[in-house]
Short mmCIF file of C-alpha atoms in Angstrom, two decimals:
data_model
loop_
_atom_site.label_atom_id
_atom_site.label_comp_id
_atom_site.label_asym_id
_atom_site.label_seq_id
_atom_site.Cartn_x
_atom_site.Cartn_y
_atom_site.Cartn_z
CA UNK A 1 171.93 115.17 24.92
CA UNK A 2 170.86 111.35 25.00
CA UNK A 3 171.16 111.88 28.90
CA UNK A 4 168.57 114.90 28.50
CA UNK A 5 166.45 112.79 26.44
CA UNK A 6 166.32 109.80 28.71
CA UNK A 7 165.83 111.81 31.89
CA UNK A 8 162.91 113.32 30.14
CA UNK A 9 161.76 110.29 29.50
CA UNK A 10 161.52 109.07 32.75
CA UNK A 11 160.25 112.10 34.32
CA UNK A 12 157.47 112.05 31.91
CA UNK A 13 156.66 108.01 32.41
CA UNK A 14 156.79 108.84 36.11
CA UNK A 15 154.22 111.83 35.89
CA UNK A 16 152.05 109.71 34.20
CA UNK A 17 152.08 106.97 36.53
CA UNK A 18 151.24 109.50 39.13
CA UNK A 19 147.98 110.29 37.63
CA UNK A 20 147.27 106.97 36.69
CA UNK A 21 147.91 106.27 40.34
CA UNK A 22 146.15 108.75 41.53
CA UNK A 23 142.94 108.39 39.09
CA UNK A 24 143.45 103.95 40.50
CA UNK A 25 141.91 105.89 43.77
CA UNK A 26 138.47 106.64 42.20
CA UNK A 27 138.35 103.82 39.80
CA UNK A 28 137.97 100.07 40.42
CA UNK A 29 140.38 97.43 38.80
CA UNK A 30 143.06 100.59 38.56
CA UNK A 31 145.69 99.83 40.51
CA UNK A 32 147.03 102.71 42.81
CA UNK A 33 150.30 101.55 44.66
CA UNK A 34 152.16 99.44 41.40
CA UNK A 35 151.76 103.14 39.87
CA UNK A 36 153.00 104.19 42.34
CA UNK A 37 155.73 102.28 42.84
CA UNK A 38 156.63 102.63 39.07
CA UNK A 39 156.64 106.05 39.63
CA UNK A 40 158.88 106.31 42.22
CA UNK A 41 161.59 104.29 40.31
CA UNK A 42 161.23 106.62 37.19
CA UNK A 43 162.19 109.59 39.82
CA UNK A 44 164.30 108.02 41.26
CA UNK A 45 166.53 107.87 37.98
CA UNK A 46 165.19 111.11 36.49
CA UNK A 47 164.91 113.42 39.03
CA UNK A 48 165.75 113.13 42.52
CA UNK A 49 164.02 115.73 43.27
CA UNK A 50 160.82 114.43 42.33
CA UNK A 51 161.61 111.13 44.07
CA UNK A 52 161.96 113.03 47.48
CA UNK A 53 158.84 115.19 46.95
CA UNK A 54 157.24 111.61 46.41
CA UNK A 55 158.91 109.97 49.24
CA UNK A 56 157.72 112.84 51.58
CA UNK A 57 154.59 113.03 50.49
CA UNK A 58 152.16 112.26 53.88
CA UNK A 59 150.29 109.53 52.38
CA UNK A 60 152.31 108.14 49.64
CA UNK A 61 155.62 108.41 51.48
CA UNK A 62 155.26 105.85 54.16
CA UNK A 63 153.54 103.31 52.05
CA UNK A 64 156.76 103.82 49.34
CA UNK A 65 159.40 103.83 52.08
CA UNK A 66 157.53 100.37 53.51
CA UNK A 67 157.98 98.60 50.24
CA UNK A 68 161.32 100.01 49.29
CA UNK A 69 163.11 99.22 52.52
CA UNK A 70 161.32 96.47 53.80
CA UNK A 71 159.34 94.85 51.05
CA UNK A 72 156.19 95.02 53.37
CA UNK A 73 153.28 97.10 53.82
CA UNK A 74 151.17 98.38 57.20
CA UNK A 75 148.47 96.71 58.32
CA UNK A 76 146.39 99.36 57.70
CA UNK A 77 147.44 99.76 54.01
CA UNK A 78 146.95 95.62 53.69
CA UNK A 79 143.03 96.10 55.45
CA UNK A 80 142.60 99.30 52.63
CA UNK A 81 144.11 96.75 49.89
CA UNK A 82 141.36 94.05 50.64
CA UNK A 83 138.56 96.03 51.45
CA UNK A 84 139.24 98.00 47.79
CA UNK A 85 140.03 94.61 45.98
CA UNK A 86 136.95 92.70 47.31
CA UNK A 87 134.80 95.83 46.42
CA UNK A 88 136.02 96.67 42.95
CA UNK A 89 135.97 93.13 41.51
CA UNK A 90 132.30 92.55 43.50
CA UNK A 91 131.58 96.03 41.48
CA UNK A 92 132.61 94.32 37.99
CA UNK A 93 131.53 91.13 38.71
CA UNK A 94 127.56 92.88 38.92
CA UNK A 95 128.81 94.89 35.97
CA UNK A 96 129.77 92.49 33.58
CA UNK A 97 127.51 90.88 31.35
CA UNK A 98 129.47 87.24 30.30
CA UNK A 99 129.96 84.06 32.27
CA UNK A 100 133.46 83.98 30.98
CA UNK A 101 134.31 87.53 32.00
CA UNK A 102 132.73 86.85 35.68
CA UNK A 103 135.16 83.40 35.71
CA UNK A 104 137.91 85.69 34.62
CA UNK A 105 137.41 88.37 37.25
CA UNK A 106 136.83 85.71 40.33
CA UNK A 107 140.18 83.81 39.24
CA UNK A 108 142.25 87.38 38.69
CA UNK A 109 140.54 88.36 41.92
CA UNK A 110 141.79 85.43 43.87
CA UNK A 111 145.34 85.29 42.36
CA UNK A 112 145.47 89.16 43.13
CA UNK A 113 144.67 88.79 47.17
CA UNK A 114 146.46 85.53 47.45
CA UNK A 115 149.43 87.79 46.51
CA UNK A 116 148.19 90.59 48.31
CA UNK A 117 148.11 88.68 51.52
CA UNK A 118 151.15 86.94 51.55
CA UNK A 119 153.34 90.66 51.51
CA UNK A 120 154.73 90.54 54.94
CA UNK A 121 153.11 93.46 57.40
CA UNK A 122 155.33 95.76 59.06
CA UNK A 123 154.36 98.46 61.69
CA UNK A 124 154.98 101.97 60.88
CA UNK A 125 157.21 103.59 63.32
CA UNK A 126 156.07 106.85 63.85
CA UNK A 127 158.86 109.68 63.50
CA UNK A 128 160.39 110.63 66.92
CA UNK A 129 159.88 114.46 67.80
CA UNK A 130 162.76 116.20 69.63
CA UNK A 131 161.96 118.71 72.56
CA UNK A 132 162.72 122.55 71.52
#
């Protein structure tokens, strides 16, 4: 029973991180791949069959397998990362109405793609098709 309970727990955190994820497209300062990555370690001990459908899916899949074999992202996925940092914290730095908050933002900002940047790049081998 406690086993039930705790896979259902984890299967629920994970579904939520999925839609937090997923909503981190659309909004700024919402991160997109940490809930991602959360999710994928609540499948992975809930429901391994949820952690595959994740792992396979075509544009969360690659970016999960990067970071969970390699620690690394792609290129492109590190261009995306800045491009959508610099843009969302420009967005609340307009949108914010104190100094303070605007000193906050530019110093989270900074910390965030100094971080961001340092992740090691790795290219993304495609998969190799076999002749029929």
């Amino acid at each position: 029973m406690k086993e039930l309970i705790k896979r259902t727990m984890l299967v629920t955190c994970g579904w939520l991180c999925v839609v937090l994820g997923m909503t981190g497209i659309f909004l700024p300062l919402l991160p997109t791949t940490p809930f991602l990555l959360l999710a994928s370690a609540c499948f992975m001990r809930g429901s391994p069959r949820l952690s595959c459908w994740l792992h396979k899916h075509p544009q969360f899949g690659p970016v999960l397998t990067n970071w969970h074999e390699n620690r690394a992202v792609s290129p492109t996925v590190k261009r995306r990362g800045n491009i959508s940092i610099v843009l969302s914290f420009a967005l609340s730095l307009t949108l914010v109405p104190h100094l303070w908050h605007k000193i906050m933002l530019i110093v989270i900002g900074a910390t965030l793609l100094l971080w961001f940047n340092r992740l090691p790049i790795i290219e993304s081998v495609a998969p190799v098709k076999k002749n029929q």
